[in-house]
PDB file of C-alpha atoms in Angstrom:
ATOM      1  CA  UNK A  12      61.599  40.496 138.208  1.00 44.00           C
ATOM      2  CA  UNK A  13      64.416  43.039 138.078  1.00 38.00           C
ATOM      3  CA  UNK A  14      65.944  41.046 135.171  1.00 39.00           C
ATOM      4  CA  UNK A  15      62.695  41.308 133.177  1.00 39.00           C
ATOM      5  CA  UNK A  16      62.482  45.061 133.779  1.00 37.00           C
ATOM      6  CA  UNK A  17      66.013  45.513 132.378  1.00 37.00           C
ATOM      7  CA  UNK A  18      65.120  43.374 129.332  1.00 38.00           C
ATOM      8  CA  UNK A  19      61.923  45.376 128.748  1.00 36.00           C
ATOM      9  CA  UNK A  20      63.865  48.664 128.942  1.00 44.00           C
ATOM     10  CA  UNK A  21      66.345  47.410 126.387  1.00 39.00           C
ATOM     11  CA  UNK A  22      63.529  46.416 124.030  1.00 38.00           C
ATOM     12  CA  UNK A  23      61.886  49.856 124.357  1.00 39.00           C
ATOM     13  CA  UNK A  24      65.172  51.698 123.764  1.00 41.00           C
ATOM     14  CA  UNK A  25      65.879  49.542 120.703  1.00 45.00           C
ATOM     15  CA  UNK A  26      62.395  50.155 119.312  1.00 46.00           C
ATOM     16  CA  UNK A  27      62.690  53.902 119.795  1.00 45.00           C
ATOM     17  CA  UNK A  28      66.077  53.901 118.110  1.00 45.00           C
ATOM     18  CA  UNK A  29      64.707  52.051 115.103  1.00 46.00           C
ATOM     19  CA  UNK A  30      61.741  54.418 114.776  1.00 47.00           C
ATOM     20  CA  UNK A  31      63.859  57.580 115.106  1.00 44.00           C
ATOM     21  CA  UNK A  32      63.998  59.516 111.840  1.00 46.00           C
ATOM     22  CA  UNK A  33      67.487  59.950 110.481  1.00 46.00           C
ATOM     23  CA  UNK A  34      68.325  63.651 110.044  1.00 45.00           C
ATOM     24  CA  UNK A  35      70.197  64.404 106.811  1.00 48.00           C
ATOM     25  CA  UNK A  36      72.538  67.393 106.749  1.00 44.00           C
ATOM     26  CA  UNK A  37      71.069  70.341 104.895  1.00 44.00           C
ATOM     27  CA  UNK A  38      72.358  70.518 101.368  1.00 43.00           C
ATOM     28  CA  UNK A  39      73.672  73.814 100.075  1.00 43.00           C
ATOM     29  CA  UNK A  40      71.933  74.958  96.922  1.00 46.00           C
ATOM     30  CA  UNK A  41      74.604  75.370  94.288  1.00 53.00           C
ATOM     31  CA  UNK A  42      74.455  78.009  91.615  1.00 52.00           C
ATOM     32  CA  UNK A  43      73.698  76.495  88.237  1.00 63.00           C
ATOM     33  CA  UNK A  44      74.960  79.481  86.316  1.00 75.00           C
ATOM     34  CA  UNK A  45      75.520  78.784  82.640  1.00 81.00           C
ATOM     35  CA  UNK A  46      76.068  82.225  81.114  1.00 87.00           C
ATOM     36  CA  UNK A  47      79.012  84.499  80.494  1.00 93.00           C
ATOM     37  CA  UNK A  48      79.338  87.026  83.291  1.00 95.00           C
ATOM     38  CA  UNK A  49      81.029  89.396  80.845  1.00 93.00           C
ATOM     39  CA  UNK A  50      80.645  90.087  77.138  1.00 95.00           C
ATOM     40  CA  UNK A  51      83.312  87.976  75.339  1.00 96.00           C
ATOM     41  CA  UNK A  52      83.714  90.613  72.614  1.00 96.00           C
ATOM     42  CA  UNK A  53      85.160  93.053  75.160  1.00 96.00           C
ATOM     43  CA  UNK A  54      87.105  90.669  77.413  1.00 96.00           C
ATOM     44  CA  UNK A  55      90.349  92.685  77.090  1.00 94.00           C
ATOM     45  CA  UNK A  56      88.595  95.869  78.297  1.00 93.00           C
ATOM     46  CA  UNK A  57      88.207  94.273  81.755  1.00 93.00           C
ATOM     47  CA  UNK A  58      91.873  94.993  82.417  1.00 92.00           C
ATOM     48  CA  UNK A  59      92.180  98.414  80.791  1.00 90.00           C
ATOM     49  CA  UNK A  60      93.404 101.092  83.145  1.00 87.00           C
ATOM     50  CA  UNK A  61      91.806 103.533  83.351  1.00 84.00           C
ATOM     51  CA  UNK A  62      88.587 101.784  82.407  1.00 86.00           C
ATOM     52  CA  UNK A  63      86.974 103.874  79.695  1.00 81.00           C
ATOM     53  CA  UNK A  64      84.488 101.360  78.345  1.00 80.00           C
ATOM     54  CA  UNK A  65      81.052 100.769  79.784  1.00 80.00           C
ATOM     55  CA  UNK A  66      79.144  97.599  78.846  1.00 84.00           C
ATOM     56  CA  UNK A  67      81.699  94.917  79.672  1.00 93.00           C
ATOM     57  CA  UNK A  68      79.567  93.038  82.187  1.00 94.00           C
ATOM     58  CA  UNK A  69      76.452  90.967  81.522  1.00 93.00           C
ATOM     59  CA  UNK A  70      73.878  93.001  83.458  1.00 93.00           C
ATOM     60  CA  UNK A  71      71.362  90.125  83.580  1.00 92.00           C
ATOM     61  CA  UNK A  72      74.027  87.858  85.074  1.00 92.00           C
ATOM     62  CA  UNK A  73      75.110  90.425  87.671  1.00 94.00           C
ATOM     63  CA  UNK A  74      71.464  90.828  88.708  1.00 92.00           C
ATOM     64  CA  UNK A  75      70.753  87.100  88.801  1.00 91.00           C
ATOM     65  CA  UNK A  76      73.778  86.514  91.033  1.00 92.00           C
ATOM     66  CA  UNK A  77      73.005  89.634  93.127  1.00 93.00           C
ATOM     67  CA  UNK A  78      76.607  90.763  92.838  1.00 95.00           C
ATOM     68  CA  UNK A  79      77.605  93.949  94.622  1.00 96.00           C
ATOM     69  CA  UNK A  80      81.335  93.945  93.908  1.00 97.00           C
ATOM     70  CA  UNK A  81      83.866  92.043  91.817  1.00 97.00           C
ATOM     71  CA  UNK A  82      87.605  92.002  92.519  1.00 96.00           C
ATOM     72  CA  UNK A  83      90.390  90.653  90.353  1.00 96.00           C
ATOM     73  CA  UNK A  84      93.644  90.473  92.283  1.00 94.00           C
ATOM     74  CA  UNK A  85      97.198  89.246  91.828  1.00 95.00           C
ATOM     75  CA  UNK A  86      99.183  87.583  94.605  1.00 92.00           C
ATOM     76  CA  UNK A  87     102.861  88.096  95.238  1.00 87.00           C
ATOM     77  CA  UNK A  88     103.305  91.531  96.734  1.00 75.00           C
ATOM     78  CA  UNK A  89     104.266  93.043 100.062  1.00 75.00           C
ATOM     79  CA  UNK A  90     100.813  94.428 100.812  1.00 74.00           C
ATOM     80  CA  UNK A  91      98.429  92.717 103.271  1.00 73.00           C
ATOM     81  CA  UNK A  92      97.157  89.315 102.128  1.00 75.00           C
ATOM     82  CA  UNK A  93     100.196  89.169  99.861  1.00 84.00           C
ATOM     83  CA  UNK A  94      98.480  91.179  97.112  1.00 88.00           C
ATOM     84  CA  UNK A  95     100.446  93.078  94.479  1.00 93.00           C
ATOM     85  CA  UNK A  96      97.633  94.286  92.230  1.00 94.00           C
ATOM     86  CA  UNK A  97      93.844  94.537  92.326  1.00 95.00           C
ATOM     87  CA  UNK A  98      91.060  95.635  89.983  1.00 96.00           C
ATOM     88  CA  UNK A  99      87.612  96.280  91.442  1.00 96.00           C
ATOM     89  CA  UNK A 100      84.166  96.945  90.002  1.00 96.00           C
ATOM     90  CA  UNK A 101      81.140  97.821  92.126  1.00 97.00           C
ATOM     91  CA  UNK A 102      77.535  97.622  90.898  1.00 96.00           C
ATOM     92  CA  UNK A 103      74.274  99.403  91.641  1.00 94.00           C
ATOM     93  CA  UNK A 104      70.910  97.800  92.413  1.00 91.00           C
ATOM     94  CA  UNK A 105      70.208  97.505  88.670  1.00 92.00           C
ATOM     95  CA  UNK A 106      73.374  95.433  88.106  1.00 93.00           C
ATOM     96  CA  UNK A 107      75.242  98.208  86.306  1.00 94.00           C
ATOM     97  CA  UNK A 108      78.832  99.201  87.028  1.00 95.00           C
ATOM     98  CA  UNK A 109      79.199 102.165  89.372  1.00 96.00           C
ATOM     99  CA  UNK A 110      82.962 102.528  89.534  1.00 95.00           C
ATOM    100  CA  UNK A 111      86.306 100.982  88.662  1.00 96.00           C
ATOM    101  CA  UNK A 112      89.542 101.073  90.668  1.00 95.00           C
ATOM    102  CA  UNK A 113      93.005  99.772  89.826  1.00 95.00           C
ATOM    103  CA  UNK A 114      95.521  99.297  92.644  1.00 93.00           C
ATOM    104  CA  UNK A 115      99.255  98.655  92.267  1.00 92.00           C
ATOM    105  CA  UNK A 116     100.214  97.942  95.864  1.00 90.00           C
ATOM    106  CA  UNK A 117     103.954  97.778  95.258  1.00 84.00           C
ATOM    107  CA  UNK A 118     103.756 101.501  94.433  1.00 83.00           C
ATOM    108  CA  UNK A 119     100.964 102.815  96.635  1.00 86.00           C
ATOM    109  CA  UNK A 120      97.922 101.821  98.679  1.00 88.00           C
ATOM    110  CA  UNK A 121      95.793 104.427  96.868  1.00 90.00           C
ATOM    111  CA  UNK A 122      94.298 103.668  93.437  1.00 92.00           C
ATOM    112  CA  UNK A 123      96.520 103.910  90.388  1.00 90.00           C
ATOM    113  CA  UNK A 124      93.419 104.608  88.291  1.00 93.00           C
ATOM    114  CA  UNK A 125      89.792 105.229  89.159  1.00 94.00           C
ATOM    115  CA  UNK A 126      86.721 105.775  86.991  1.00 94.00           C
ATOM    116  CA  UNK A 127      83.024 106.423  87.623  1.00 95.00           C
ATOM    117  CA  UNK A 128      80.014 105.557  85.459  1.00 95.00           C
ATOM    118  CA  UNK A 129      76.991 107.853  85.046  1.00 95.00           C
ATOM    119  CA  UNK A 130      73.586 106.765  83.698  1.00 94.00           C
ATOM    120  CA  UNK A 131      70.689 108.776  82.331  1.00 93.00           C
ATOM    121  CA  UNK A 132      67.062 108.582  83.489  1.00 91.00           C
ATOM    122  CA  UNK A 133      66.466 105.672  81.094  1.00 89.00           C
ATOM    123  CA  UNK A 134      69.247 103.673  82.721  1.00 89.00           C
ATOM    124  CA  UNK A 135      71.618 103.938  79.745  1.00 90.00           C
ATOM    125  CA  UNK A 136      75.244 104.835  80.346  1.00 93.00           C
ATOM    126  CA  UNK A 137      76.020 108.394  79.226  1.00 95.00           C
ATOM    127  CA  UNK A 138      79.403 109.302  80.731  1.00 95.00           C
ATOM    128  CA  UNK A 139      82.567 107.783  82.177  1.00 95.00           C
ATOM    129  CA  UNK A 140      84.597 110.076  84.408  1.00 94.00           C
ATOM    130  CA  UNK A 141      88.285 109.212  84.671  1.00 92.00           C
ATOM    131  CA  UNK A 142      89.025 110.702  88.070  1.00 93.00           C
ATOM    132  CA  UNK A 143      92.618 109.544  88.137  1.00 91.00           C
ATOM    133  CA  UNK A 144      95.144 107.922  85.836  1.00 88.00           C
ATOM    134  CA  UNK A 145      98.650 107.352  87.238  1.00 81.00           C
ATOM    135  CA  UNK A 146      99.381 110.640  89.016  1.00 72.00           C
ATOM    136  CA  UNK A 147      97.125 112.633  86.738  1.00 79.00           C
ATOM    137  CA  UNK A 148      93.665 113.860  87.642  1.00 79.00           C
ATOM    138  CA  UNK A 149      90.949 115.669  85.719  1.00 76.00           C
ATOM    139  CA  UNK A 150      91.370 113.481  82.660  1.00 86.00           C
ATOM    140  CA  UNK A 151      88.695 114.408  80.070  1.00 88.00           C
ATOM    141  CA  UNK A 152      85.564 112.272  80.449  1.00 91.00           C
ATOM    142  CA  UNK A 153      84.246 109.799  77.890  1.00 93.00           C
ATOM    143  CA  UNK A 154      80.748 110.507  76.577  1.00 94.00           C
ATOM    144  CA  UNK A 155      78.329 107.854  75.315  1.00 95.00           C
ATOM    145  CA  UNK A 156      75.526 108.846  72.981  1.00 94.00           C
ATOM    146  CA  UNK A 157      72.875 106.406  71.781  1.00 93.00           C
ATOM    147  CA  UNK A 158      69.898 106.403  69.435  1.00 92.00           C
ATOM    148  CA  UNK A 159      67.879 103.695  67.722  1.00 92.00           C
ATOM    149  CA  UNK A 160      70.561 102.936  65.135  1.00 95.00           C
ATOM    150  CA  UNK A 161      73.885 103.330  66.927  1.00 96.00           C
ATOM    151  CA  UNK A 162      75.895 104.058  70.069  1.00 95.00           C
ATOM    152  CA  UNK A 163      78.937 106.336  69.962  1.00 96.00           C
ATOM    153  CA  UNK A 164      81.720 106.360  72.579  1.00 95.00           C
ATOM    154  CA  UNK A 165      83.431 109.757  72.279  1.00 94.00           C
ATOM    155  CA  UNK A 166      86.875 110.558  73.706  1.00 90.00           C
ATOM    156  CA  UNK A 167      88.150 114.120  73.840  1.00 82.00           C
ATOM    157  CA  UNK A 168      91.584 114.947  72.407  1.00 75.00           C
ATOM    158  CA  UNK A 169      93.647 118.112  72.143  1.00 69.00           C
ATOM    159  CA  UNK A 170      92.497 121.165  70.150  1.00 68.00           C
ATOM    160  CA  UNK A 171      88.838 120.245  70.577  1.00 71.00           C
ATOM    161  CA  UNK A 172      89.238 117.116  68.488  1.00 78.00           C
ATOM    162  CA  UNK A 173      87.448 113.883  69.294  1.00 85.00           C
ATOM    163  CA  UNK A 174      87.990 110.207  68.616  1.00 91.00           C
ATOM    164  CA  UNK A 175      84.957 107.961  68.421  1.00 94.00           C
ATOM    165  CA  UNK A 176      84.009 104.310  68.473  1.00 95.00           C
ATOM    166  CA  UNK A 177      80.604 103.845  66.853  1.00 97.00           C
ATOM    167  CA  UNK A 178      78.617 100.658  67.384  1.00 97.00           C
ATOM    168  CA  UNK A 179      75.789  99.703  65.017  1.00 97.00           C
ATOM    169  CA  UNK A 180      73.050  99.074  66.111  1.00 96.00           C
ATOM    170  CA  UNK A 181      74.213  98.848  69.766  1.00 94.00           C
ATOM    171  CA  UNK A 182      77.203  97.918  71.914  1.00 93.00           C
ATOM    172  CA  UNK A 183      75.772  94.729  73.394  1.00 91.00           C
ATOM    173  CA  UNK A 184      75.300  92.963  70.037  1.00 94.00           C
ATOM    174  CA  UNK A 185      77.160  94.970  67.392  1.00 96.00           C
ATOM    175  CA  UNK A 186      77.030  94.296  63.677  1.00 97.00           C
ATOM    176  CA  UNK A 187      79.595  97.008  62.924  1.00 98.00           C
ATOM    177  CA  UNK A 188      82.208  98.766  65.039  1.00 97.00           C
ATOM    178  CA  UNK A 189      83.699 101.812  63.349  1.00 98.00           C
ATOM    179  CA  UNK A 190      86.668 103.728  64.758  1.00 96.00           C
ATOM    180  CA  UNK A 191      86.900 107.375  63.716  1.00 95.00           C
ATOM    181  CA  UNK A 192      90.136 109.324  64.241  1.00 92.00           C
ATOM    182  CA  UNK A 193      90.523 112.934  63.096  1.00 85.00           C
ATOM    183  CA  UNK A 194      87.171 112.711  61.284  1.00 86.00           C
ATOM    184  CA  UNK A 195      88.343 109.761  59.189  1.00 92.00           C
ATOM    185  CA  UNK A 196      87.432 106.078  59.416  1.00 96.00           C
ATOM    186  CA  UNK A 197      90.502 104.397  60.898  1.00 96.00           C
ATOM    187  CA  UNK A 198      89.100 100.875  61.200  1.00 97.00           C
ATOM    188  CA  UNK A 199      85.949  98.836  60.795  1.00 98.00           C
ATOM    189  CA  UNK A 200      85.047  95.482  62.367  1.00 98.00           C
ATOM    190  CA  UNK A 201      82.137  93.539  60.866  1.00 98.00           C
ATOM    191  CA  UNK A 202      80.238  90.836  62.754  1.00 98.00           C
ATOM    192  CA  UNK A 203      78.593  88.034  60.765  1.00 98.00           C
ATOM    193  CA  UNK A 204      77.425  84.486  61.365  1.00 97.00           C
ATOM    194  CA  UNK A 205      80.004  81.801  60.571  1.00 96.00           C
ATOM    195  CA  UNK A 206      79.891  80.742  56.965  1.00 94.00           C
ATOM    196  CA  UNK A 207      78.995  84.213  55.678  1.00 96.00           C
ATOM    197  CA  UNK A 208      80.504  85.037  52.276  1.00 96.00           C
ATOM    198  CA  UNK A 209      82.177  88.196  50.967  1.00 95.00           C
ATOM    199  CA  UNK A 210      78.938  89.628  49.583  1.00 96.00           C
ATOM    200  CA  UNK A 211      77.280  89.338  52.998  1.00 96.00           C
ATOM    201  CA  UNK A 212      80.283  90.964  54.692  1.00 97.00           C
ATOM    202  CA  UNK A 213      80.314  93.877  52.257  1.00 97.00           C
ATOM    203  CA  UNK A 214      76.534  94.251  52.476  1.00 97.00           C
ATOM    204  CA  UNK A 215      76.853  95.261  56.123  1.00 97.00           C
ATOM    205  CA  UNK A 216      79.553  97.826  55.341  1.00 97.00           C
ATOM    206  CA  UNK A 217      77.418  99.206  52.497  1.00 97.00           C
ATOM    207  CA  UNK A 218      74.715 100.161  54.984  1.00 96.00           C
ATOM    208  CA  UNK A 219      77.081 103.008  55.921  1.00 96.00           C
ATOM    209  CA  UNK A 220      78.517 103.705  52.450  1.00 96.00           C
ATOM    210  CA  UNK A 221      77.133 101.997  49.366  1.00 96.00           C
ATOM    211  CA  UNK A 222      80.356 102.736  47.459  1.00 96.00           C
ATOM    212  CA  UNK A 223      82.643 101.466  50.283  1.00 96.00           C
ATOM    213  CA  UNK A 224      84.882 104.470  49.548  1.00 95.00           C
ATOM    214  CA  UNK A 225      85.142 105.622  53.175  1.00 95.00           C
ATOM    215  CA  UNK A 226      86.754 102.283  54.040  1.00 96.00           C
ATOM    216  CA  UNK A 227      89.368 102.280  51.279  1.00 93.00           C
ATOM    217  CA  UNK A 228      92.255 103.320  53.563  1.00 93.00           C
ATOM    218  CA  UNK A 229      90.950 101.863  56.822  1.00 96.00           C
ATOM    219  CA  UNK A 230      91.918  98.659  58.578  1.00 97.00           C
ATOM    220  CA  UNK A 231      89.200  96.078  58.041  1.00 98.00           C
ATOM    221  CA  UNK A 232      88.354  92.887  59.901  1.00 98.00           C
ATOM    222  CA  UNK A 233      85.529  90.390  60.142  1.00 98.00           C
ATOM    223  CA  UNK A 234      84.459  88.547  63.280  1.00 98.00           C
ATOM    224  CA  UNK A 235      82.449  85.349  62.896  1.00 98.00           C
ATOM    225  CA  UNK A 236      79.716  84.462  65.377  1.00 98.00           C
ATOM    226  CA  UNK A 237      78.284  81.117  66.407  1.00 96.00           C
ATOM    227  CA  UNK A 238      75.052  81.278  68.435  1.00 91.00           C
ATOM    228  CA  UNK A 239      75.694  85.009  68.930  1.00 93.00           C
ATOM    229  CA  UNK A 240      79.154  84.351  70.424  1.00 96.00           C
ATOM    230  CA  UNK A 241      82.370  85.490  68.699  1.00 98.00           C
ATOM    231  CA  UNK A 242      84.616  82.599  67.655  1.00 98.00           C
ATOM    232  CA  UNK A 243      87.291  84.046  65.337  1.00 98.00           C
ATOM    233  CA  UNK A 244      88.362  87.226  63.564  1.00 98.00           C
ATOM    234  CA  UNK A 245      90.308  87.768  60.330  1.00 98.00           C
ATOM    235  CA  UNK A 246      91.957  90.817  58.864  1.00 97.00           C
ATOM    236  CA  UNK A 247      90.690  91.840  55.451  1.00 97.00           C
ATOM    237  CA  UNK A 248      92.882  93.006  52.590  1.00 95.00           C
ATOM    238  CA  UNK A 249      92.379  96.102  50.383  1.00 90.00           C
ATOM    239  CA  UNK A 250      90.051  94.061  48.156  1.00 92.00           C
ATOM    240  CA  UNK A 251      88.160  92.761  51.224  1.00 95.00           C
ATOM    241  CA  UNK A 252      89.650  89.285  50.877  1.00 93.00           C
ATOM    242  CA  UNK A 253      90.169  87.312  54.095  1.00 93.00           C
ATOM    243  CA  UNK A 254      93.783  87.262  55.279  1.00 95.00           C
ATOM    244  CA  UNK A 255      95.415  86.196  58.566  1.00 95.00           C
ATOM    245  CA  UNK A 256      93.480  85.225  61.682  1.00 96.00           C
ATOM    246  CA  UNK A 257      93.730  87.974  64.301  1.00 97.00           C
ATOM    247  CA  UNK A 258      91.508  86.815  67.199  1.00 98.00           C
ATOM    248  CA  UNK A 259      90.033  83.593  68.500  1.00 98.00           C
ATOM    249  CA  UNK A 260      87.641  82.664  71.318  1.00 98.00           C
ATOM    250  CA  UNK A 261      86.962  79.235  72.846  1.00 98.00           C
ATOM    251  CA  UNK A 262      84.111  78.139  75.149  1.00 97.00           C
ATOM    252  CA  UNK A 263      83.221  75.289  77.508  1.00 96.00           C
ATOM    253  CA  UNK A 264      80.083  73.123  77.339  1.00 94.00           C
ATOM    254  CA  UNK A 265      78.106  75.924  79.027  1.00 93.00           C
ATOM    255  CA  UNK A 266      79.160  78.348  76.266  1.00 94.00           C
ATOM    256  CA  UNK A 267      81.286  80.238  78.804  1.00 96.00           C
ATOM    257  CA  UNK A 268      84.495  81.802  77.550  1.00 97.00           C
ATOM    258  CA  UNK A 269      87.604  79.798  78.501  1.00 98.00           C
ATOM    259  CA  UNK A 270      90.257  81.337  76.252  1.00 98.00           C
ATOM    260  CA  UNK A 271      90.928  84.349  74.077  1.00 98.00           C
ATOM    261  CA  UNK A 272      93.964  85.047  71.929  1.00 98.00           C
ATOM    262  CA  UNK A 273      94.990  87.900  69.690  1.00 97.00           C
ATOM    263  CA  UNK A 274      97.743  87.895  67.064  1.00 96.00           C
ATOM    264  CA  UNK A 275      99.498  90.517  64.979  1.00 93.00           C
ATOM    265  CA  UNK A 276     101.243  89.241  61.845  1.00 90.00           C
ATOM    266  CA  UNK A 277     101.270  85.772  63.364  1.00 89.00           C
ATOM    267  CA  UNK A 278     102.794  86.838  66.699  1.00 95.00           C
ATOM    268  CA  UNK A 279     100.751  86.270  69.859  1.00 96.00           C
ATOM    269  CA  UNK A 280     100.189  89.657  71.511  1.00 96.00           C
ATOM    270  CA  UNK A 281      97.350  88.852  73.939  1.00 96.00           C
ATOM    271  CA  UNK A 282      96.379  85.620  75.648  1.00 97.00           C
ATOM    272  CA  UNK A 283      93.664  85.127  78.292  1.00 98.00           C
ATOM    273  CA  UNK A 284      92.781  81.806  79.943  1.00 98.00           C
ATOM    274  CA  UNK A 285      89.715  81.550  82.219  1.00 98.00           C
ATOM    275  CA  UNK A 286      88.945  78.728  84.654  1.00 97.00           C
ATOM    276  CA  UNK A 287      85.672  78.168  86.519  1.00 96.00           C
ATOM    277  CA  UNK A 288      84.753  76.761  89.938  1.00 94.00           C
ATOM    278  CA  UNK A 289      82.152  74.068  90.684  1.00 91.00           C
ATOM    279  CA  UNK A 290      79.413  76.724  90.684  1.00 89.00           C
ATOM    280  CA  UNK A 291      80.281  77.759  87.119  1.00 91.00           C
ATOM    281  CA  UNK A 292      81.643  81.137  88.181  1.00 92.00           C
ATOM    282  CA  UNK A 293      85.074  82.411  87.104  1.00 95.00           C
ATOM    283  CA  UNK A 294      87.824  81.247  89.394  1.00 95.00           C
ATOM    284  CA  UNK A 295      91.015  82.549  87.794  1.00 97.00           C
ATOM    285  CA  UNK A 296      91.910  84.592  84.739  1.00 97.00           C
ATOM    286  CA  UNK A 297      95.453  84.277  83.439  1.00 97.00           C
ATOM    287  CA  UNK A 298      96.292  87.317  81.320  1.00 96.00           C
ATOM    288  CA  UNK A 299      99.610  87.064  79.488  1.00 94.00           C
ATOM    289  CA  UNK A 300     100.930  84.806  82.313  1.00 91.00           C
ATOM    290  CA  UNK A 301      99.676  87.129  85.042  1.00 94.00           C
ATOM    291  CA  UNK A 302      97.235  85.234  87.286  1.00 96.00           C
ATOM    292  CA  UNK A 303      94.169  87.175  88.481  1.00 97.00           C
ATOM    293  CA  UNK A 304      92.016  85.565  91.172  1.00 96.00           C
ATOM    294  CA  UNK A 305      88.313  86.277  90.732  1.00 96.00           C
ATOM    295  CA  UNK A 306      86.270  87.171  93.801  1.00 95.00           C
ATOM    296  CA  UNK A 307      82.680  88.441  94.012  1.00 94.00           C
ATOM    297  CA  UNK A 308      80.528  89.568  96.931  1.00 93.00           C
ATOM    298  CA  UNK A 309      76.718  89.548  96.962  1.00 88.00           C
ATOM    299  CA  UNK A 310      74.320  92.330  97.902  1.00 73.00           C
TER     300      UNK A 310
END
């Protein structure tokens, strides 16, 4: 009898084991991000110190990822965590940059440069305060003025003079970028779809001057776009003919920027390589052989 009870217990245990639902480990939802977190046109401005340029980041992307802060840091120093350099951007609840800080830890633990961004009641950037650059404070602010046809970034110089970068019709998707120095047009960059001919390039410039006279002594370049993304730039000669290639951008299958290069008279003067992690977010940015590790924290 005792033998049968043992056998019955074994049968019941086996049956329960077979009927027990197998519990699968909870899978982590991965980000399927397939956009550029920054505007490829202004990739070099990410590393400018002090930062005096506003719309570098893709606001929609920052919001979608709920990013509160982004750090770009370089290893190899004596500071804690072996850091030698760090750039930081923090963002408000609307996904817009609040401030920028640049640390050079081999020199000091306080910021080398720091800037703050001010927005108007409509949410548009209107001023960038450069609180510190190197050991200098009270650097003149940068003012941003926008209307329906253009945005101007105005930098104060000595003797009440101003330099300006003017973006037509806006900074996010410019068709023209005009640099004005001492009240004269110093350079013009024209953005057209790939395959555009000389007449189409000049037609954009003629929206500012039908005679093209104001551009006669200025540096001229054309940047070609593919699906609204810049792919290559060329310098233009005095007769507006296309000359040497000056910039190039390359993208992955998600149309995310993976490399940028800039040349002057055939010599490479700027090179940026970007790698991404398995969640399609930037992992590392190598800028002229300096390796920046990308780190973001959520709100």
